Coordinates of C-alpha atoms and ligand atoms in Angstrom, one line a residue:
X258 CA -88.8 10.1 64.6
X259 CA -86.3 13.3 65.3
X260 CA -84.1 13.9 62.2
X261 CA -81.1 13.6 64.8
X262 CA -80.0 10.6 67.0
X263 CA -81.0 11.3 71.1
X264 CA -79.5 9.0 72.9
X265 CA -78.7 8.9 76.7
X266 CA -77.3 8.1 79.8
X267 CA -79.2 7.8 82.9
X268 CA -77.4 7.2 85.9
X269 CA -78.5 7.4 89.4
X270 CA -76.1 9.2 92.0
X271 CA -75.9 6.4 94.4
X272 CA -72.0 5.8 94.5
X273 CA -68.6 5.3 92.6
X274 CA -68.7 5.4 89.2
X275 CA -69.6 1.5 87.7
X276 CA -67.5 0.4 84.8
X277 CA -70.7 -1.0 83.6
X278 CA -72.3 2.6 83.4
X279 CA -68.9 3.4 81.9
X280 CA -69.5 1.0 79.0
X281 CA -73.5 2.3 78.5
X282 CA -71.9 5.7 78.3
X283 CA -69.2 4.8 75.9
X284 CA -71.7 3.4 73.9
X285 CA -74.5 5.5 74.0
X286 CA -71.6 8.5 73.4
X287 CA -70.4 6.3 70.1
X288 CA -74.0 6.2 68.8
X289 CA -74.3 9.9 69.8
X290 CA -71.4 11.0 67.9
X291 CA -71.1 9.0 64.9
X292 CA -74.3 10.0 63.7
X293 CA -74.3 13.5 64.7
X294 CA -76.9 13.2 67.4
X295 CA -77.1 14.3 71.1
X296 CA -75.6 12.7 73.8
X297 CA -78.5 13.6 76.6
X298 CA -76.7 13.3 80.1
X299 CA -79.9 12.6 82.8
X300 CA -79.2 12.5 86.2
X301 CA -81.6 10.3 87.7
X302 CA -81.9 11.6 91.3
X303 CA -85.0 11.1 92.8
X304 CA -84.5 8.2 95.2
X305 CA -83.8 10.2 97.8
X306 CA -82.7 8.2 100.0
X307 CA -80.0 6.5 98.2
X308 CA -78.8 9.9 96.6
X309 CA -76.1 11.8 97.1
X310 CA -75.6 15.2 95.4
X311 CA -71.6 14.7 95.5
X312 CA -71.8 12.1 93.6
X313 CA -73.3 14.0 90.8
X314 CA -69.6 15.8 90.2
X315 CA -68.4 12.4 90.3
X316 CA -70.3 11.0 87.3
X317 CA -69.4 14.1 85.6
X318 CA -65.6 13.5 86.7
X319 CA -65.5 10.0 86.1
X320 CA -67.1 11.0 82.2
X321 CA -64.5 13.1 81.7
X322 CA -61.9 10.7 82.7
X323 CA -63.5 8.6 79.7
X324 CA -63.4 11.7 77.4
X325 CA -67.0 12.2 77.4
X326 CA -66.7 15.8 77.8
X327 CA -69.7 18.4 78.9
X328 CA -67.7 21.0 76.5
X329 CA -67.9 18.6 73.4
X330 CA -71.2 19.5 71.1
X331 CA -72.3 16.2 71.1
X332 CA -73.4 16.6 74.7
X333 CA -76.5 18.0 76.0
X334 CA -77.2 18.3 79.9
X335 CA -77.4 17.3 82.7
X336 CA -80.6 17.1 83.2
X337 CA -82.0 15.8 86.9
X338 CA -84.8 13.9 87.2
X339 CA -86.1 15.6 90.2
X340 CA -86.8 18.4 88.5
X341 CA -89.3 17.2 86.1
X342 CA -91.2 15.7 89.2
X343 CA -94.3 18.4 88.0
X344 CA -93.9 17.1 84.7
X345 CA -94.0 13.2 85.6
X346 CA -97.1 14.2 87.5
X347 CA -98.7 16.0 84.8
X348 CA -98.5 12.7 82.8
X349 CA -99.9 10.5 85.4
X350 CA -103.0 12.8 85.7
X351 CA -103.1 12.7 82.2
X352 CA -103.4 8.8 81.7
X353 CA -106.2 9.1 84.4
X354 CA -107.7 11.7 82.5
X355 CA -107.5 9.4 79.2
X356 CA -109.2 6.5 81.7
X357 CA -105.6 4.8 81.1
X358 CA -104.9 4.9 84.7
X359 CA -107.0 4.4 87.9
X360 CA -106.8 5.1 91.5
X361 CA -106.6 2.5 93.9
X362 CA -107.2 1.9 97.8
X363 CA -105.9 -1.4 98.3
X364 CA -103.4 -2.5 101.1
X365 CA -100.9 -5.1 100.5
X366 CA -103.0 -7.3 103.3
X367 CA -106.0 -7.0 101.3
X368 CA -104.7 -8.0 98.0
X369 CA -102.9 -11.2 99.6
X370 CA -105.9 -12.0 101.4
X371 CA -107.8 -11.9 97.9
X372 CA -104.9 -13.9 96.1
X373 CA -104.2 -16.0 99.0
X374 CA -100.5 -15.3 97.6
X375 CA -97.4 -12.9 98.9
X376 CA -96.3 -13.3 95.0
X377 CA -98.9 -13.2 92.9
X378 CA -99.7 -9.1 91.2
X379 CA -102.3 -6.6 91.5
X380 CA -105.6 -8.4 90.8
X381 CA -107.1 -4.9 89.5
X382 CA -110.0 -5.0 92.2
X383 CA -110.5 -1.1 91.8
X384 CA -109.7 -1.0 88.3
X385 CA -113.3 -0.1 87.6
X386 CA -114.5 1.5 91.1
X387 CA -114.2 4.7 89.7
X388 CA -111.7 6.1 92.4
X389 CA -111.1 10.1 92.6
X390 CA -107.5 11.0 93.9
X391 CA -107.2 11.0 97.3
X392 CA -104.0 11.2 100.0
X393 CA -103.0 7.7 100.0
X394 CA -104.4 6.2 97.0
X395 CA -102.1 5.4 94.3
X396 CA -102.0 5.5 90.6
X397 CA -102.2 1.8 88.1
X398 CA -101.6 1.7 85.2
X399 CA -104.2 -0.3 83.1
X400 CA -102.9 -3.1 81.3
X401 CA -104.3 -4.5 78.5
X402 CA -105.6 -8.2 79.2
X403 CA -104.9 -9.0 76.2
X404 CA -102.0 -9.7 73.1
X405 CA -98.6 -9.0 74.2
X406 CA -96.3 -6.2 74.4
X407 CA -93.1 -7.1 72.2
X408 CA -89.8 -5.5 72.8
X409 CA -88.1 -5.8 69.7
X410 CA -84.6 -4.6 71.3
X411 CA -81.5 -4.2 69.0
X412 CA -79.0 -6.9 70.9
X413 CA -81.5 -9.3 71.8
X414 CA -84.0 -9.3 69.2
X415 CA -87.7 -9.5 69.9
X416 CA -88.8 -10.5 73.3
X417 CA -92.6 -11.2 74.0
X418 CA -94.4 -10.3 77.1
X419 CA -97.6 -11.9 77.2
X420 CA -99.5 -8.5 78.5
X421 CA -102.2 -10.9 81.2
X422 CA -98.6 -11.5 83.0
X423 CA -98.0 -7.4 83.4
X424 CA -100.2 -6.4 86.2
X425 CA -101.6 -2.9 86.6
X426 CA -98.6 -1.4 87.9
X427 CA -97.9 1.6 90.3
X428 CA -96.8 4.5 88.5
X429 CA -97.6 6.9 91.2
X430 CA -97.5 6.6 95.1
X431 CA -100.0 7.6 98.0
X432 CA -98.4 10.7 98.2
X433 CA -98.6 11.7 94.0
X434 CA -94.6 11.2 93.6
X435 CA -94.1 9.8 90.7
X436 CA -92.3 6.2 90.5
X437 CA -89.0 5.0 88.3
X438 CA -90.8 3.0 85.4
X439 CA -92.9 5.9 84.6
X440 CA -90.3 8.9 85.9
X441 CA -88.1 7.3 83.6
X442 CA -90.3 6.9 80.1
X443 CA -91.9 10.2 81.1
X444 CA -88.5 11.7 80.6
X445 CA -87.8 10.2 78.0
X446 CA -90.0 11.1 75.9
X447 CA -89.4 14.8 77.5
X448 CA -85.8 14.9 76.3
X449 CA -86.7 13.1 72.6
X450 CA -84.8 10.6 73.2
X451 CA -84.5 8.2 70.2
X452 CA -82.5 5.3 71.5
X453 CA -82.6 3.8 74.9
X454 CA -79.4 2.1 75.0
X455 CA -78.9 0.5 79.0
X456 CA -77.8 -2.7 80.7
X457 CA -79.9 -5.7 80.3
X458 CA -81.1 -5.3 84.4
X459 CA -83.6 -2.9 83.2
X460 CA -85.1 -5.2 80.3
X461 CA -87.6 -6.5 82.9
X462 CA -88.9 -2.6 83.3
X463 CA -89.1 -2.3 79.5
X464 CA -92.5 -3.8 78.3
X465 CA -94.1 -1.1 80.8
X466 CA -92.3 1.6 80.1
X467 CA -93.2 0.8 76.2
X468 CA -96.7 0.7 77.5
X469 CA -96.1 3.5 78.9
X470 CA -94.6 5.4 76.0
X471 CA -97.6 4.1 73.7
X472 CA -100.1 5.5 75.9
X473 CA -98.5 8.7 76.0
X474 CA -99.0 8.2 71.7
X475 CA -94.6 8.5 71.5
X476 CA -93.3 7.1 68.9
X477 CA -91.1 4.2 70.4
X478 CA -87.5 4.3 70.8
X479 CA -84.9 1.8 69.4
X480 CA -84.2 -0.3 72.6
X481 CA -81.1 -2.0 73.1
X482 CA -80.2 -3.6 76.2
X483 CA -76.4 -4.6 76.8
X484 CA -74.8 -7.3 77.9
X485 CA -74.4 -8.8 81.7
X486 CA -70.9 -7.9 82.5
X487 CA -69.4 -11.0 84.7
X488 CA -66.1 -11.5 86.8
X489 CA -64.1 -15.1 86.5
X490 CA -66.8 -17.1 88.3
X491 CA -69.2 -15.8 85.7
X492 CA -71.0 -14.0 88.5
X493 CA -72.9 -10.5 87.8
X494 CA -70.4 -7.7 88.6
X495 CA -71.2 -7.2 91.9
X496 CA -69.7 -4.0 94.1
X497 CA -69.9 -5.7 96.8
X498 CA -67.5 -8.8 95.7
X499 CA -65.4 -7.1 92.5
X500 CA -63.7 -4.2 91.9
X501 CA -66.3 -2.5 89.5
X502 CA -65.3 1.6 90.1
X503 CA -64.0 3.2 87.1
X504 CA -62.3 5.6 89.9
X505 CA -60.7 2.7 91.6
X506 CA -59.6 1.6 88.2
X507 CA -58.1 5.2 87.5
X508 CA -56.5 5.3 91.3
X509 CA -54.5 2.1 90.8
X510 CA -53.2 3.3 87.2
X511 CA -55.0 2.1 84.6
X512 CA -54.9 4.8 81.6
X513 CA -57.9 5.9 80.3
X514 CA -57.8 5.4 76.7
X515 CA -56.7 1.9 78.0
X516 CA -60.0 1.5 79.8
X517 CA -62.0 3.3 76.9
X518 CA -60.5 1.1 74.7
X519 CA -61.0 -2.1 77.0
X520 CA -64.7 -1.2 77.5
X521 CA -65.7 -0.6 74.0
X522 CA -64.6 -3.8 73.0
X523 CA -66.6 -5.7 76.6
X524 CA -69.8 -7.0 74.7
X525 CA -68.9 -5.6 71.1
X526 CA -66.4 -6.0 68.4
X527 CA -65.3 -4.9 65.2
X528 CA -64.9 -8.3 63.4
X529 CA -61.9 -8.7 63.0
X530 CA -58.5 -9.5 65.5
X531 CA -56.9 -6.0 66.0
X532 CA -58.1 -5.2 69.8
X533 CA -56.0 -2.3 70.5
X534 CA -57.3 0.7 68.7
X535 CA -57.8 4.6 69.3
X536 CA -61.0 5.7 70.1
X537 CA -61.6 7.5 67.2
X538 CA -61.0 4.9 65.3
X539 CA -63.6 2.3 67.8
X540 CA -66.7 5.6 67.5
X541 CA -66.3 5.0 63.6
X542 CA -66.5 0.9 64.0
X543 CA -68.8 0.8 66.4
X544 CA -72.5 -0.9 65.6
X545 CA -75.1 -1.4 68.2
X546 CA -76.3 -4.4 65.8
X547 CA -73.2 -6.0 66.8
X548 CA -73.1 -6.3 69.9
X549 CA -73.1 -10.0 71.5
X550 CA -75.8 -11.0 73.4
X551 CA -74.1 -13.2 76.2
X552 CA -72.4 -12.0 78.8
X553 CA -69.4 -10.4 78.4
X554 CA -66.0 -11.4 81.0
X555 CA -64.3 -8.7 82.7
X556 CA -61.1 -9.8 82.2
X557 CA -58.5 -7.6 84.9
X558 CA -55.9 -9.6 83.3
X559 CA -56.4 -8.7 79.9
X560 CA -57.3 -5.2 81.1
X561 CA -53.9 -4.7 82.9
X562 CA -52.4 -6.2 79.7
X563 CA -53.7 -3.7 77.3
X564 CA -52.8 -0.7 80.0
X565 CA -49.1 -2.2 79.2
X566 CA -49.3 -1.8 76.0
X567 CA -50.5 1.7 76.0
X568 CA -48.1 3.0 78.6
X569 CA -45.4 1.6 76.5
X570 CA -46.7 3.5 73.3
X571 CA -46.7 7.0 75.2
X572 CA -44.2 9.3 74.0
X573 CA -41.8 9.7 76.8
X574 CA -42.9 13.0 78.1
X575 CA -46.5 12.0 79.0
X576 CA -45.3 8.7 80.9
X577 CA -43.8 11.1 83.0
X578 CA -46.2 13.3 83.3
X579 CA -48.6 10.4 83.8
X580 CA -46.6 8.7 86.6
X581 CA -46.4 12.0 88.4
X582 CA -49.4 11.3 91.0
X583 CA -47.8 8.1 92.0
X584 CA -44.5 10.1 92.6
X585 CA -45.6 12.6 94.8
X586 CA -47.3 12.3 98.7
X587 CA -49.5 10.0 99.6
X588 CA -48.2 7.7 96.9
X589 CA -44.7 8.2 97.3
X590 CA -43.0 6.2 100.2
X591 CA -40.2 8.9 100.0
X592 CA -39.9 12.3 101.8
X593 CA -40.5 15.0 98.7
X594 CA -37.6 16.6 99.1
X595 CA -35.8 13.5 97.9
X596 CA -37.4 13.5 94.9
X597 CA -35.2 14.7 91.9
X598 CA -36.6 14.7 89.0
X599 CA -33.9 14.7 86.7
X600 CA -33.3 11.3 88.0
X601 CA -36.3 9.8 87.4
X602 CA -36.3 11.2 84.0
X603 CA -33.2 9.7 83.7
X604 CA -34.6 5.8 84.3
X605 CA -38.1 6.7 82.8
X606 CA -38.1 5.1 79.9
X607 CA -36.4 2.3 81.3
X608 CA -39.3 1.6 83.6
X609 CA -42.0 2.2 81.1
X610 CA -41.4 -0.8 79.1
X611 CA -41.5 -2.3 82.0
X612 CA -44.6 -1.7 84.1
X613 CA -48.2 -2.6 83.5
X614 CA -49.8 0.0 85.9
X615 CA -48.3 3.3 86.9
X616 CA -49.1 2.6 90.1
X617 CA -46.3 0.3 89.7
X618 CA -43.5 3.3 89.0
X619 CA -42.8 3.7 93.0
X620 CA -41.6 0.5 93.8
X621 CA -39.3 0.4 90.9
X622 CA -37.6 3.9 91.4
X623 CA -38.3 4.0 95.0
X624 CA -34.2 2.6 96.1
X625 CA -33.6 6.0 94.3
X626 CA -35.4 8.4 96.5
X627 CA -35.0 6.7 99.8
X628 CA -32.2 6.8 102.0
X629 CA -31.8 3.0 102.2
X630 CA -33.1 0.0 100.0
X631 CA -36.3 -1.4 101.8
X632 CA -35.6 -4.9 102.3
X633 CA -38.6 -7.5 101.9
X634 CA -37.3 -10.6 103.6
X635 CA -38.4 -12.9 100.6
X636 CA -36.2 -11.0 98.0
X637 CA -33.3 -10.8 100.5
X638 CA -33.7 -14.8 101.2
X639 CA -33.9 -15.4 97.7
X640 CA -30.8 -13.3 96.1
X641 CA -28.7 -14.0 99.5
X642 CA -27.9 -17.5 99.2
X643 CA -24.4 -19.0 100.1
X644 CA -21.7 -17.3 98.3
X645 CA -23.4 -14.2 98.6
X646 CA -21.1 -12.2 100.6
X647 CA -18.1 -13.2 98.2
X648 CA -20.1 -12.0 95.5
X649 CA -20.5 -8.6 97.4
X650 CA -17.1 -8.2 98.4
X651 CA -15.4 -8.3 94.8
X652 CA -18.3 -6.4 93.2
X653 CA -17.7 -3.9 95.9
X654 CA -13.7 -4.3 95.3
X655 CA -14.0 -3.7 91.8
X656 CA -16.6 -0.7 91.4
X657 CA -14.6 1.2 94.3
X658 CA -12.7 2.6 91.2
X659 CA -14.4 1.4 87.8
X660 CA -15.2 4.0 85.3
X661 CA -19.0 4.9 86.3
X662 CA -21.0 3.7 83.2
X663 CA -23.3 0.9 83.2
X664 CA -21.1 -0.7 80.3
X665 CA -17.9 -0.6 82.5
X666 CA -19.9 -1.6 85.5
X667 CA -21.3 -4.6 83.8
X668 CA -18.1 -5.2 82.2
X669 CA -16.1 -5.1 85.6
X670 CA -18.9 -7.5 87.5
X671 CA -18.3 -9.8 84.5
X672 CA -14.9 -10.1 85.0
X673 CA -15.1 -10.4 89.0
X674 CA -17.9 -12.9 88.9
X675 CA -15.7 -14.8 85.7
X676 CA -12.9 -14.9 88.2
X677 CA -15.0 -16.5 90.9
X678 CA -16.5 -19.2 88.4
X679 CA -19.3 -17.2 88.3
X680 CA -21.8 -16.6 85.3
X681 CA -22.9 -12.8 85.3
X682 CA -26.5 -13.4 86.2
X683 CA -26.0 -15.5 89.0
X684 CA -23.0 -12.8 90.6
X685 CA -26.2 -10.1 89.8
X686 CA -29.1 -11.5 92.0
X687 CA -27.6 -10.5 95.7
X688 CA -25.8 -7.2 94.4
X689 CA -29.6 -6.1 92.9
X690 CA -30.9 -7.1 96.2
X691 CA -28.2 -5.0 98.3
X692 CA -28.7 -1.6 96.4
X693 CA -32.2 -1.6 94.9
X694 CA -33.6 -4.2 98.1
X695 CA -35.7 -6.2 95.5
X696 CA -34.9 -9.4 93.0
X697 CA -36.8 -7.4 90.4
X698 CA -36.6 -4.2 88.7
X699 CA -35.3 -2.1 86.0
X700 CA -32.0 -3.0 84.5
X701 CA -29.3 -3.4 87.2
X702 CA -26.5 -1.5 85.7
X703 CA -28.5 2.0 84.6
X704 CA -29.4 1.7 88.0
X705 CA -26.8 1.6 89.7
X706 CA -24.9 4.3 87.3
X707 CA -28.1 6.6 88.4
X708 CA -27.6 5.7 92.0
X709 CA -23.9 6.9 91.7
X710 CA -20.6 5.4 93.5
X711 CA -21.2 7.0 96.8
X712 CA -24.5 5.3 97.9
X713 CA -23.7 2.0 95.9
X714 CA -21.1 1.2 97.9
X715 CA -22.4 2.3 101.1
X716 CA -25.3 0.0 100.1
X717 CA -23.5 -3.0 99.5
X718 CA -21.4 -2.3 102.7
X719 CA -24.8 -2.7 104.5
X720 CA -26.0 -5.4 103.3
X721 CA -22.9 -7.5 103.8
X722 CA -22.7 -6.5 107.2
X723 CA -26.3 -7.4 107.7
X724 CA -24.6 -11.2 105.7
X725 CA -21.8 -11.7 108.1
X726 CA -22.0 -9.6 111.2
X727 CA -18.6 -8.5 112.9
Ligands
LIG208 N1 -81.1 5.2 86.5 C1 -81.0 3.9 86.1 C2 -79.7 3.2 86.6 O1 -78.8 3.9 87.1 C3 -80.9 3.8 84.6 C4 -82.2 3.7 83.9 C5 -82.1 3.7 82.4 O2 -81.0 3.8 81.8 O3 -83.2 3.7 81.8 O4 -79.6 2.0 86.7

């Protein structure tokens, strides 16, 4: 084996980014790093059908995101599959060379007819017919009949593969293009790769592919095949049913050392209860021999959870910076030009303890930045119960001329509500709902301060005219 660790990463460009690849990367990019190796990025492009080149800058974009960098030394690449196709080829006509691969004329029709099965495999009827290459005939691999191939794979130990049950397989079509199984291991082997660490859907390729790499005399890589990742129903991640794109994650405001951090620990963990950690400190931990065999729950909840946390340990500055995006067009329900920054600066921190997602940010500073609250009928019915417009009146009567802190504003609605028979939080609930037009939010009295006299009032004139019409 190399002296240094090759591991890599081997997605095909055939859509958003999958958190699933996310995790394989994050692992593979632990390995890669911890032990000094090469992280080997492979694009595996040669579907052509499915492929789209633009979605080769969005891997790189959405590995970035993850802080799996192109600049960082660890990483070596990208490499595309389709341009090894002369390669590939070079190593199919070598196994037919070496009598470790024949060519083959049979149509599906003929091989059911023979079987009298639409299941059943090749039955290696031209294994020994002694075939030349010709346009239309395609490439087996021989099999042995015998023994089995074991896959002794790092997460789920040894698995046997009786090798009569592995029929000769395709590794190249009519038309000499080479196939995945043997695109792939040919590759492989290529790029030196030490370590094929991948999600446990391609465990069924591996005992030919290590067939593969044995005929080609490699010496075999460590295998290690991750975890199923699930939703709540325990259902394979599925894009079709869950949210599963790392750039969807990303859009709605999920941090990414939150998601790093979250994804490291989605099949794996350090041993012990401490689940929020840097990355730094999760590359060090991390053990491929540790990682759990069953399936491993992608839990949004506990996903958005651990975004809170890390968006209330950001020094101020960067939650700003951070929430930027979902201040500005097309987030921003607000024309730019109301924007002021020094007021959102000025309830930032407020609102960081206080959201889980940024995507969150506009809806609590939003009565801010537009002309008027936007009243959802289910806060209004809520907060605007009998007794409402009495509450309005003297809140309104007493900030008209109260000092214009949120102490003296708090103090003064005390008072009113106190005179009224009133507790505080009860006298709060419809004069939240007339200037910030929601039950919930950031504090009521920095907000209101923030908001200034002028549009407070004028907000709570509104709304009690919208309460008792003239
Ligand atoms: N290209 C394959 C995929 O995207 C990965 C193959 C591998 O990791 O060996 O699923």
């Amino acid at each position: 084996m190399p002296d240094t660790i090759r591991v890599r990463f081997a997605p095909s460009p055939t859509g958003l980014f999958h958190v699933g690849g996310a995790r394989s990367a994050l692992y593979n990019w632990a390995i890669a790093r911890q032990q000094q190796g090469k992280f080997v990025l492979r694009i595996e492009d040669t579907d052509e059908a499915r492929n789209k080149p633009e979605w080769v800058d969005g891997i790189l974009n959405a590995l970035s995101a993850i802080h799996i960098n192109a600049s960082d030394p660890a990483f070596e690449g990208p490499y595309f599959q389709s341009r090894n196709t002369v390669g590939q080829r070079e190593a199919a006509l070598k196994l037919f060379a070496e009598g470790k691969a024949y060519y083959c004329d049979c149509t599906r029709e003929e091989l059911v007819k023979r079987t009298g099965s639409q299941h059943l495999g090749y039955d290696g009827f031209c294994r020994d017919r002694g075939l030349e290459f010709q346009e239309g005939r395609a490439l087996r691999f021989r099999t042995p009949d015998e023994g089995m191939t074991v896959v002794d794979d790092v997460v789920r130990g040894a698995t046997e593969f009786p090798n009569n049950a592995i029929e000769d397989f395709v590794i190249a079509r009519g038309n000499g293009s080479p196939v995945f199984v043997l695109a792939n291991a040919a590759d492989d082997i290529r790029e030196g790769i030490t370590h094929v660490i991948r999600g446990e859907e391609h465990l069924s390729n591996t005992p030919k592919q290590q067939l593969l790499w044995e005929a080609f005399g490699a010496e075999l890589p460590v295998w290690a095949h991750l975890p199923v990742i699930v939703n709540e129903k325990r259902q394979k991640l599925s894009k079709r049913r869950d949210k599963v794109a790392l750039e969807d994650y990303l859009a709605e405001g999920y941090l990414p050392d939150a998601l790093v951090n979250y994804l490291m620990l989605l099949g794996w963990g350090p041993g012990d209860d401490v689940e929020i950690r840097p990355y730094e400190e999760l590359e060090k931990l991390f053990r491929l021999e540790d990682v759990n065999k069953s399936s491993a729950f992608f839990d949004v909840k506990k996903l958005t959870a651990f975004n809170g946390e890390y968006i209330r340990a950001l020094p101020v500055e960067d939650f700003v910076q951070a929430c930027r995006r979902w201040l500005e067009a097309p987030y921003a329900p607000w024309a730019p030009e109301a924007y002021d920054d020094g007021v959102f600066r000025a309830v930032a921190e407020l609102a960081q303890t206080r959201i889980a997602l940024l995507s969150e940010i506009t809806q609590y500073v939003d009565f801010l930045f537009l002309d008027a609250p936007t009243w959802d009928e289910a806060s209004w019915n809520k907060a605007m119960k009998p007794g409402a417009a009495e509450v309005l009146k003297f809140t309104r009567a007493r900030w008209a001329d109260s000092e214009w802190t949120a102490e003296a504003l708090r103090v003064g609605l005390e008072a009113a509500a106190a005179e009224h028979g009133l507790k505080l939080g009860k006298a709060q609930a419809p004069v939240r709902v007339a200037v910030t037009g929601r039950t919930v939010g950031l504090p009521l009295f920095e907000s209101v301060q923030v908001l200034g006299r002028e549009r407070t009032l004028a907000r709570i004139d509104t709304a009690a005219a919208r309460l008792q019409p003239a």
